[in-house]
Tab-separated table of C-alpha atoms and ligand atoms in Angstrom:
chain	number	residue	atom	x	y	z
A	1	MET	CA	-32.127	-64.764	-5.610
A	2	THR	CA	-29.344	-65.443	-3.118
A	3	ALA	CA	-29.302	-67.789	-0.091
A	4	ARG	CA	-28.052	-66.575	3.303
A	5	PRO	CA	-24.293	-67.432	3.597
A	6	PRO	CA	-23.120	-69.961	6.233
A	7	ALA	CA	-21.668	-68.617	9.496
A	8	ALA	CA	-17.953	-67.692	9.442
A	9	GLY	CA	-15.670	-70.621	10.247
A	10	THR	CA	-18.141	-73.310	9.126
A	11	LEU	CA	-15.559	-75.995	8.294
A	12	VAL	CA	-16.435	-79.147	6.359
A	13	ARG	CA	-14.216	-82.073	5.381
A	14	PRO	CA	-14.895	-85.323	3.526
A	15	TYR	CA	-15.940	-88.296	5.617
A	16	GLY	CA	-16.322	-92.033	5.140
A	17	ASP	CA	-17.181	-93.822	8.403
A	18	ARG	CA	-17.239	-91.077	11.035
A	19	GLN	CA	-17.807	-87.354	10.634
A	20	ASP	CA	-14.555	-85.454	10.014
A	21	ASP	CA	-12.457	-88.620	9.507
A	22	GLY	CA	-11.183	-87.143	6.211
A	23	VAL	CA	-11.726	-90.367	4.233
A	24	LEU	CA	-12.330	-89.983	0.528
A	25	GLN	CA	-12.599	-92.167	-2.551
A	26	LEU	CA	-10.902	-91.534	-5.888
A	27	SER	CA	-11.429	-93.320	-9.189
A	28	PHE	CA	-9.123	-92.993	-12.181
A	29	VAL	CA	-7.488	-94.819	-15.064
A	30	LEU	CA	-3.757	-95.365	-15.592
A	31	PRO	CA	-2.295	-96.332	-18.967
A	32	VAL	CA	-0.616	-99.488	-17.600
A	33	PRO	CA	-1.693	-103.165	-17.680
A	34	ALA	CA	-3.350	-104.424	-14.443
A	35	GLY	CA	-0.899	-106.010	-12.009
A	36	GLU	CA	1.137	-105.315	-8.898
A	37	ARG	CA	3.162	-102.509	-10.554
A	38	ALA	CA	-0.074	-100.847	-11.646
A	39	ARG	CA	-1.529	-101.201	-8.114
A	40	GLU	CA	1.561	-99.553	-6.619
A	41	ALA	CA	1.446	-96.787	-9.256
A	42	ALA	CA	-2.185	-96.025	-8.291
A	43	ALA	CA	-1.274	-95.907	-4.586
A	44	GLU	CA	1.624	-93.578	-5.382
A	45	VAL	CA	-0.687	-91.220	-7.303
A	46	ALA	CA	-2.889	-90.985	-4.203
A	47	ARG	CA	0.099	-90.432	-1.890
A	48	LYS	CA	1.411	-87.704	-4.206
A	49	LEU	CA	-2.003	-86.035	-3.948
A	50	GLY	CA	-1.292	-85.777	-0.220
A	51	LEU	CA	-3.493	-88.654	0.972
A	52	THR	CA	-2.425	-90.935	3.826
A	53	GLN	CA	-3.592	-94.463	4.795
A	54	VAL	CA	-3.952	-95.219	1.084
A	55	LEU	CA	-5.821	-98.372	0.049
A	56	VAL	CA	-6.304	-99.547	-3.538
A	57	ALA	CA	-9.794	-101.001	-3.141
A	58	SER	CA	-10.401	-102.056	-6.737
A	59	MET	CA	-8.256	-102.656	-9.828
A	60	GLU	CA	-9.886	-103.669	-13.119
A	61	ALA	CA	-8.451	-103.963	-16.621
A	62	ALA	CA	-10.308	-101.265	-18.617
A	63	ALA	CA	-8.867	-102.159	-22.041
A	64	GLU	CA	-5.607	-103.571	-23.298
A	65	ARG	CA	-2.839	-101.703	-21.384
A	66	TYR	CA	-5.316	-99.599	-19.310
A	67	THR	CA	-6.461	-100.154	-15.728
A	68	PHE	CA	-9.298	-98.587	-13.731
A	69	PHE	CA	-8.781	-98.052	-9.977
A	70	VAL	CA	-10.849	-97.151	-6.952
A	71	VAL	CA	-8.582	-95.868	-4.168
A	72	TYR	CA	-9.381	-94.787	-0.596
A	73	GLY	CA	-7.266	-92.369	1.404
A	74	ARG	CA	-7.363	-89.813	4.189
A	75	THR	CA	-6.971	-86.044	3.928
A	76	GLU	CA	-6.547	-83.237	6.454
A	77	VAL	CA	-8.109	-80.753	4.029
A	78	ALA	CA	-11.132	-78.774	5.249
A	79	VAL	CA	-13.141	-76.024	3.567
A	80	ASP	CA	-14.626	-72.933	5.223
A	81	LEU	CA	-18.084	-72.645	3.637
A	82	SER	CA	-18.357	-68.973	4.567
A	83	THR	CA	-15.383	-68.021	2.367
A	84	LEU	CA	-16.831	-69.449	-0.867
A	85	GLN	CA	-18.193	-67.168	-3.572
A	86	VAL	CA	-21.141	-69.037	-5.078
A	87	ALA	CA	-23.695	-67.882	-7.609
A	88	GLU	CA	-26.935	-69.730	-6.826
A	89	VAL	CA	-29.523	-69.305	-9.523
A	90	VAL	CA	-32.669	-70.588	-7.781
A	91	THR	CA	-32.937	-70.927	-4.031
A	92	ARG	CA	-36.679	-70.677	-3.269
A	93	LYS	CA	-39.329	-72.154	-5.496
A	94	LYS	CA	-43.075	-71.859	-5.898
A	95	GLY	CA	-45.065	-75.034	-6.613
A	96	PHE	CA	-46.535	-75.797	-10.060
A	97	ASP	CA	-50.045	-74.369	-9.575
A	98	GLU	CA	-48.923	-71.398	-7.515
A	99	LEU	CA	-46.245	-70.438	-10.050
A	100	ASN	CA	-48.631	-70.677	-13.018
A	101	GLU	CA	-51.335	-68.594	-11.346
A	102	PHE	CA	-48.823	-66.035	-10.149
A	103	ALA	CA	-47.102	-65.724	-13.544
A	104	LEU	CA	-50.323	-65.444	-15.551
A	105	ARG	CA	-51.659	-62.814	-13.157
A	106	GLU	CA	-48.486	-60.743	-12.773
A	107	VAL	CA	-47.130	-61.001	-16.336
A	108	GLY	CA	-50.585	-60.986	-17.894
A	109	ARG	CA	-49.745	-63.347	-20.771
A	110	ARG	CA	-47.994	-66.639	-21.571
A	111	LEU	CA	-44.205	-66.483	-21.920
A	112	VAL	CA	-42.777	-67.812	-25.176
A	113	VAL	CA	-39.883	-70.166	-24.409
A	114	LEU	CA	-37.756	-71.857	-27.089
A	115	GLY	CA	-35.466	-74.816	-26.336
A	116	ALA	CA	-32.749	-76.354	-28.497
A	117	CYS	CA	-29.540	-78.286	-28.454
A	118	THR	CA	-27.428	-76.276	-30.870
A	119	GLY	CA	-24.646	-76.586	-33.419
A	120	SER	CA	-23.373	-80.102	-34.102
A	121	ASP	CA	-24.507	-81.375	-30.681
A	122	ALA	CA	-27.045	-84.206	-31.077
A	123	HIS	CA	-27.706	-84.889	-27.369
A	124	ALA	CA	-31.399	-84.093	-27.052
A	125	VAL	CA	-32.151	-85.927	-23.790
A	126	GLY	CA	-31.198	-83.018	-21.504
A	127	ILE	CA	-33.249	-80.347	-23.265
A	128	ASP	CA	-36.137	-82.840	-23.636
A	129	ALA	CA	-36.031	-83.431	-19.864
A	130	ILE	CA	-36.544	-79.722	-19.253
A	131	MET	CA	-38.999	-78.945	-22.065
A	132	ASN	CA	-41.134	-82.018	-22.738
A	133	MET	CA	-44.566	-82.511	-21.197
A	134	LYS	CA	-43.533	-85.527	-19.113
A	135	GLY	CA	-40.498	-83.747	-17.668
A	136	PHE	CA	-37.804	-85.232	-15.461
A	137	ALA	CA	-37.371	-86.716	-11.973
A	138	GLY	CA	-41.060	-86.338	-11.105
A	139	ASP	CA	-41.228	-82.714	-12.303
A	140	TYR	CA	-43.424	-81.662	-15.232
A	141	GLY	CA	-41.573	-80.169	-18.212
A	142	LEU	CA	-42.175	-76.589	-19.365
A	143	GLU	CA	-44.646	-77.703	-22.078
A	144	ARG	CA	-46.990	-78.659	-19.240
A	145	TYR	CA	-47.012	-75.183	-17.662
A	146	PRO	CA	-50.023	-73.048	-18.682
A	147	CYS	CA	-47.889	-69.933	-18.149
A	148	PHE	CA	-45.441	-70.952	-20.905
A	149	GLU	CA	-45.809	-71.419	-24.620
A	150	ALA	CA	-42.888	-73.846	-24.800
A	151	VAL	CA	-41.426	-74.969	-28.117
A	152	ASN	CA	-38.742	-77.624	-28.219
A	153	LEU	CA	-36.810	-77.288	-31.487
A	154	GLY	CA	-34.755	-80.455	-30.847
A	155	ALA	CA	-31.083	-81.110	-31.520
A	156	GLN	CA	-28.476	-79.850	-34.005
A	157	VAL	CA	-30.266	-76.524	-34.443
A	158	GLU	CA	-28.093	-73.961	-36.219
A	159	ASN	CA	-27.484	-70.792	-34.198
A	160	ALA	CA	-28.508	-68.490	-37.063
A	161	ALA	CA	-31.764	-70.446	-37.519
A	162	LEU	CA	-32.448	-70.307	-33.775
A	163	ALA	CA	-31.871	-66.543	-33.720
A	164	ARG	CA	-34.366	-66.153	-36.577
A	165	GLU	CA	-36.914	-68.237	-34.619
A	166	VAL	CA	-36.455	-65.910	-31.652
A	167	VAL	CA	-37.447	-62.948	-33.808
A	168	GLU	CA	-40.296	-64.691	-35.680
A	169	ARG	CA	-41.904	-66.139	-32.538
A	170	GLY	CA	-41.188	-63.118	-30.324
A	171	ALA	CA	-39.485	-65.385	-27.772
A	172	ASP	CA	-39.117	-64.219	-24.178
A	173	ALA	CA	-36.490	-66.859	-23.392
A	174	VAL	CA	-34.201	-69.332	-25.129
A	175	LEU	CA	-32.910	-72.504	-23.475
A	176	VAL	CA	-29.707	-73.788	-25.042
A	177	SER	CA	-28.309	-77.224	-24.242
A	178	GLN	CA	-24.647	-78.097	-24.769
A	179	VAL	CA	-23.448	-81.578	-23.893
A	180	VAL	CA	-20.365	-82.210	-26.012
A	181	THR	CA	-17.458	-80.202	-24.608
A	182	GLN	CA	-14.541	-81.788	-26.482
A	183	ARG	CA	-12.016	-79.126	-27.543
A	184	ASP	CA	-14.280	-76.471	-25.976
A	185	VAL	CA	-16.752	-76.729	-28.858
A	186	HIS	CA	-19.534	-75.757	-26.416
A	187	ARG	CA	-17.909	-72.412	-25.670
A	188	ASP	CA	-17.568	-71.317	-29.290
A	189	ASN	CA	-20.991	-72.625	-30.183
A	190	ALA	CA	-22.750	-71.017	-27.213
A	191	ARG	CA	-21.115	-67.672	-27.943
A	192	ARG	CA	-22.283	-67.864	-31.565
A	193	LEU	CA	-25.942	-67.559	-30.554
A	194	VAL	CA	-25.160	-64.503	-28.435
A	195	ASP	CA	-23.398	-62.967	-31.456
A	196	GLU	CA	-26.328	-63.754	-33.779
A	197	LEU	CA	-28.858	-62.217	-31.377
A	198	THR	CA	-26.672	-59.174	-30.876
A	199	ARG	CA	-26.368	-58.765	-34.656
A	200	LEU	CA	-30.189	-58.854	-34.918
A	201	GLY	CA	-30.493	-56.296	-32.092
A	202	ARG	CA	-32.372	-58.821	-29.904
A	203	ARG	CA	-29.889	-59.860	-27.214
A	204	SER	CA	-31.180	-57.570	-24.454
A	205	GLN	CA	-34.836	-58.467	-25.094
A	206	VAL	CA	-34.501	-62.199	-24.535
A	207	ILE	CA	-33.513	-64.253	-21.483
A	208	LEU	CA	-30.751	-66.663	-22.484
A	209	LEU	CA	-30.172	-69.852	-20.481
A	210	LEU	CA	-27.365	-72.311	-21.027
A	211	GLY	CA	-27.450	-75.849	-19.628
A	212	GLY	CA	-25.716	-79.201	-19.766
A	213	PRO	CA	-23.669	-81.652	-17.706
A	214	ARG	CA	-20.565	-79.458	-17.728
A	215	ILE	CA	-22.250	-76.071	-17.532
A	216	ASP	CA	-22.463	-73.934	-14.415
A	217	HIS	CA	-23.776	-70.450	-13.735
A	218	LYS	CA	-20.320	-68.887	-13.782
A	219	LEU	CA	-19.448	-70.313	-17.210
A	220	ALA	CA	-22.820	-69.276	-18.636
A	221	LEU	CA	-22.286	-65.672	-17.500
A	222	GLU	CA	-18.782	-65.725	-18.980
A	223	LEU	CA	-20.238	-66.834	-22.347
A	224	GLY	CA	-22.789	-63.991	-22.401
A	225	TYR	CA	-25.856	-65.875	-21.073
A	226	ASP	CA	-28.118	-64.769	-18.217
A	227	ALA	CA	-27.909	-68.015	-16.230
A	228	GLY	CA	-26.416	-71.496	-16.343
A	229	PHE	CA	-27.825	-74.835	-15.167
A	230	GLY	CA	-25.857	-78.034	-14.622
A	231	PRO	CA	-26.444	-81.724	-13.942
A	232	GLY	CA	-29.582	-82.642	-12.006
A	233	THR	CA	-31.480	-79.480	-13.013
A	234	ARG	CA	-35.246	-79.917	-12.725
A	235	PRO	CA	-37.783	-78.218	-14.975
A	236	SER	CA	-39.255	-76.478	-11.924
A	237	ASP	CA	-35.864	-74.811	-11.252
A	238	VAL	CA	-35.954	-73.365	-14.751
A	239	ALA	CA	-39.644	-72.394	-14.563
A	240	ASN	CA	-39.093	-70.506	-11.292
A	241	TYR	CA	-35.990	-68.786	-12.628
A	242	LEU	CA	-37.769	-67.688	-15.823
A	243	VAL	CA	-40.831	-66.257	-14.102
A	244	GLY	CA	-38.644	-64.594	-11.460
A	245	GLU	CA	-36.375	-63.025	-14.090
A	246	VAL	CA	-39.274	-61.752	-16.250
A	247	LEU	CA	-40.858	-60.186	-13.156
A	248	ARG	CA	-37.524	-58.697	-12.102
A	249	ARG	CA	-37.225	-57.047	-15.527
A	250	MET	CA	-40.769	-55.697	-15.036
A	251	GLY	CA	-39.727	-54.235	-11.666
A	252	LYS	CA	-41.684	-56.889	-9.696
A	253	GLU	CA	-40.680	-59.796	-7.456
A	254	LEU	CA	-41.416	-63.552	-7.410
A	255	HIS	CA	-41.157	-63.712	-3.616
A	256	GLY	CA	-42.424	-60.479	-2.160
B	1	B12	C1	-27.184	-90.780	-24.785
B	1	B12	C2	-25.808	-90.313	-25.227
B	1	B12	C3	-25.589	-90.193	-26.609
B	1	B12	C4	-26.688	-90.427	-27.646
B	1	B12	C5	-27.563	-89.140	-27.705
B	1	B12	C6	-28.992	-89.482	-28.073
B	1	B12	C7	-29.912	-88.324	-27.885
B	1	B12	N1	-30.993	-88.357	-28.619
B	1	B12	O1	-29.674	-87.423	-27.092
B	1	B12	C8	-25.832	-90.662	-28.934
B	1	B12	C9	-25.563	-92.151	-29.074
B	1	B12	C10	-26.423	-90.141	-30.234
B	1	B12	C11	-24.511	-89.978	-28.562
B	1	B12	C12	-23.605	-89.550	-29.494
B	1	B12	C13	-22.375	-88.997	-29.162
B	1	B12	N2	-21.853	-88.832	-27.956
B	1	B12	CO1	-22.850	-89.139	-26.360
B	1	B12	N3	-23.590	-89.619	-24.635
B	1	B12	C14	-24.765	-90.034	-24.290
B	1	B12	C15	-24.786	-90.289	-22.767
B	1	B12	C16	-24.651	-91.810	-22.569
B	1	B12	C17	-26.000	-89.807	-21.983
B	1	B12	C18	-26.354	-88.329	-22.171
B	1	B12	C19	-27.748	-88.121	-21.607
B	1	B12	O2	-28.722	-88.380	-22.273
B	1	B12	N4	-27.839	-87.715	-20.306
B	1	B12	C20	-29.100	-87.575	-19.612
B	1	B12	C21	-29.563	-86.091	-19.543
B	1	B12	C22	-30.923	-86.034	-18.839
B	1	B12	O3	-28.612	-85.399	-18.772
B	1	B12	P1	-28.016	-83.962	-19.187
B	1	B12	O4	-27.792	-83.882	-20.649
B	1	B12	O5	-26.877	-83.688	-18.289
B	1	B12	O6	-29.208	-82.951	-18.870
B	1	B12	C23	-29.528	-82.512	-17.583
B	1	B12	C24	-28.755	-81.271	-17.143
B	1	B12	O7	-27.450	-81.171	-17.656
B	1	B12	C25	-29.641	-80.133	-17.556
B	1	B12	N5	-29.598	-79.587	-18.897
B	1	B12	C26	-29.121	-80.074	-20.052
B	1	B12	N6	-29.282	-79.210	-21.029
B	1	B12	C27	-29.888	-78.126	-20.518
B	1	B12	C28	-30.268	-76.910	-21.091
B	1	B12	C29	-30.859	-75.934	-20.278
B	1	B12	C30	-31.217	-74.622	-20.872
B	1	B12	C31	-31.082	-76.188	-18.908
B	1	B12	C32	-31.717	-75.159	-18.072
B	1	B12	C33	-30.698	-77.404	-18.337
B	1	B12	C34	-30.108	-78.357	-19.146
B	1	B12	O8	-30.943	-80.643	-17.352
B	1	B12	C35	-30.973	-82.049	-17.619
B	1	B12	C36	-31.825	-82.678	-16.534
B	1	B12	O9	-31.275	-82.456	-15.265
B	1	B12	C37	-23.502	-89.508	-22.295
B	1	B12	C38	-22.729	-90.122	-21.122
B	1	B12	C39	-23.419	-89.874	-19.821
B	1	B12	N7	-23.645	-90.922	-19.078
B	1	B12	O10	-23.761	-88.717	-19.514
B	1	B12	C40	-22.637	-89.537	-23.564
B	1	B12	C41	-21.699	-88.376	-23.819
B	1	B12	C42	-22.398	-87.071	-23.529
B	1	B12	N8	-21.405	-88.472	-25.312
B	1	B12	C43	-20.241	-88.198	-25.588
B	1	B12	C44	-19.717	-88.222	-26.907
B	1	B12	C45	-18.228	-87.955	-27.074
B	1	B12	C46	-20.532	-88.497	-27.998
B	1	B12	C47	-20.075	-88.565	-29.465
B	1	B12	C48	-19.121	-87.456	-29.904
B	1	B12	C49	-19.478	-89.962	-29.693
B	1	B12	C50	-18.887	-90.173	-31.069
B	1	B12	N9	-17.573	-90.222	-31.106
B	1	B12	O11	-19.611	-90.238	-32.029
B	1	B12	C51	-21.419	-88.495	-30.202
B	1	B12	C52	-21.749	-87.027	-30.547
B	1	B12	C53	-22.892	-86.918	-31.441
B	1	B12	C54	-23.184	-85.449	-31.639
B	1	B12	N10	-23.093	-84.986	-32.885
B	1	B12	O12	-23.484	-84.740	-30.689
B	1	B12	C55	-19.409	-87.801	-24.392
B	1	B12	C56	-19.171	-86.293	-24.315
B	1	B12	C57	-17.756	-85.993	-23.832
B	1	B12	C58	-17.540	-84.519	-23.791
B	1	B12	N11	-17.317	-84.018	-22.598
B	1	B12	O13	-17.587	-83.838	-24.754
B	1	B12	C59	-20.233	-88.429	-23.227
B	1	B12	C60	-20.097	-87.689	-21.881
B	1	B12	C61	-19.762	-89.895	-23.102
B	1	B12	C62	-18.312	-90.004	-22.658
B	1	B12	N12	-18.058	-90.236	-21.388
B	1	B12	O14	-17.420	-89.903	-23.426
B	1	B12	N13	-24.407	-89.851	-27.208
């Protein structure tokens, strides 16, 4: 599902007070104690980034010998929206009732969806937001959808165990959450599930989604997943993607 691209030459630039004024705000930490030298160092960082009319708006000691800054500045930089290559996963959505009716009618059965936060990662809140009955940001979670048999396996699920669950439950889709990204642990861990499923001869039969605060569609594809979802994802985004992708694999369409 791809949105229509913006017209050629559609330039956008940051703005603070008036459109196109180029004003932007930066926040960062420097490893120096708060004081006038630290303030000047922060301003110099902003100037070296090419900003003009630099103003250090806030300076707070963050810890011993560390200072947190908020700095304003002006840039001439503009971006042509039409030149950007963007992979948008879900652009048009059906509502809850419409999607359920459509999926049950067109697929003819409930889709089995497993969710887990895998490896050593214990951050369950993200996958719970997508899977659990009560959902997130006013959206019902997948457990609430009649068209899904949704099973949330929780956090710290081993990849080999998850792959076995896929086979035993005949899963149509697996939702993997990765929150900790220190030393790229998420990359190795996410790839491990793909390897396990490939070893079991199941990779092509299951839709694999990767999500988390530092995940995007491009990274998910690179790691061998079918789609990636980042911060602010709503359960309805995932539900629409899943039904659309199952239909696509059946040679049908979600939006005819
Ligand atoms: C709560 C929390 C914890 C709790 C987790 C409790 C729990 N049951 O989940 C506890 C205290 C246990 C914890 C522990 C740790 N944490 Co912590 N934690 C957080 C915190 C404050 C909030 C995370 C959260 O719940 N976000 C809310 C959810 C709703 O957002 P989300 O995960 O982004 O999910 C959304 C989307 O990303 C998406 N999504 C997520 N997953 C998926 C999956 C799919 C398939 C899809 C479609 C979508 C999707 O949908 C969700 C809704 O929109 C963050 C900081 C922050 N403010 O983000 C740090 C943070 C994630 N933790 C961090 C760290 C380092 C740790 C520890 C390593 C600390 C330590 N030294 O022990 C441990 C690791 C423990 C472990 N083994 O994993 C770092 C991670 C840094 C990094 N980049 O790797 C953070 C960013 C804090 C920081 N600034 O340093 N943590």
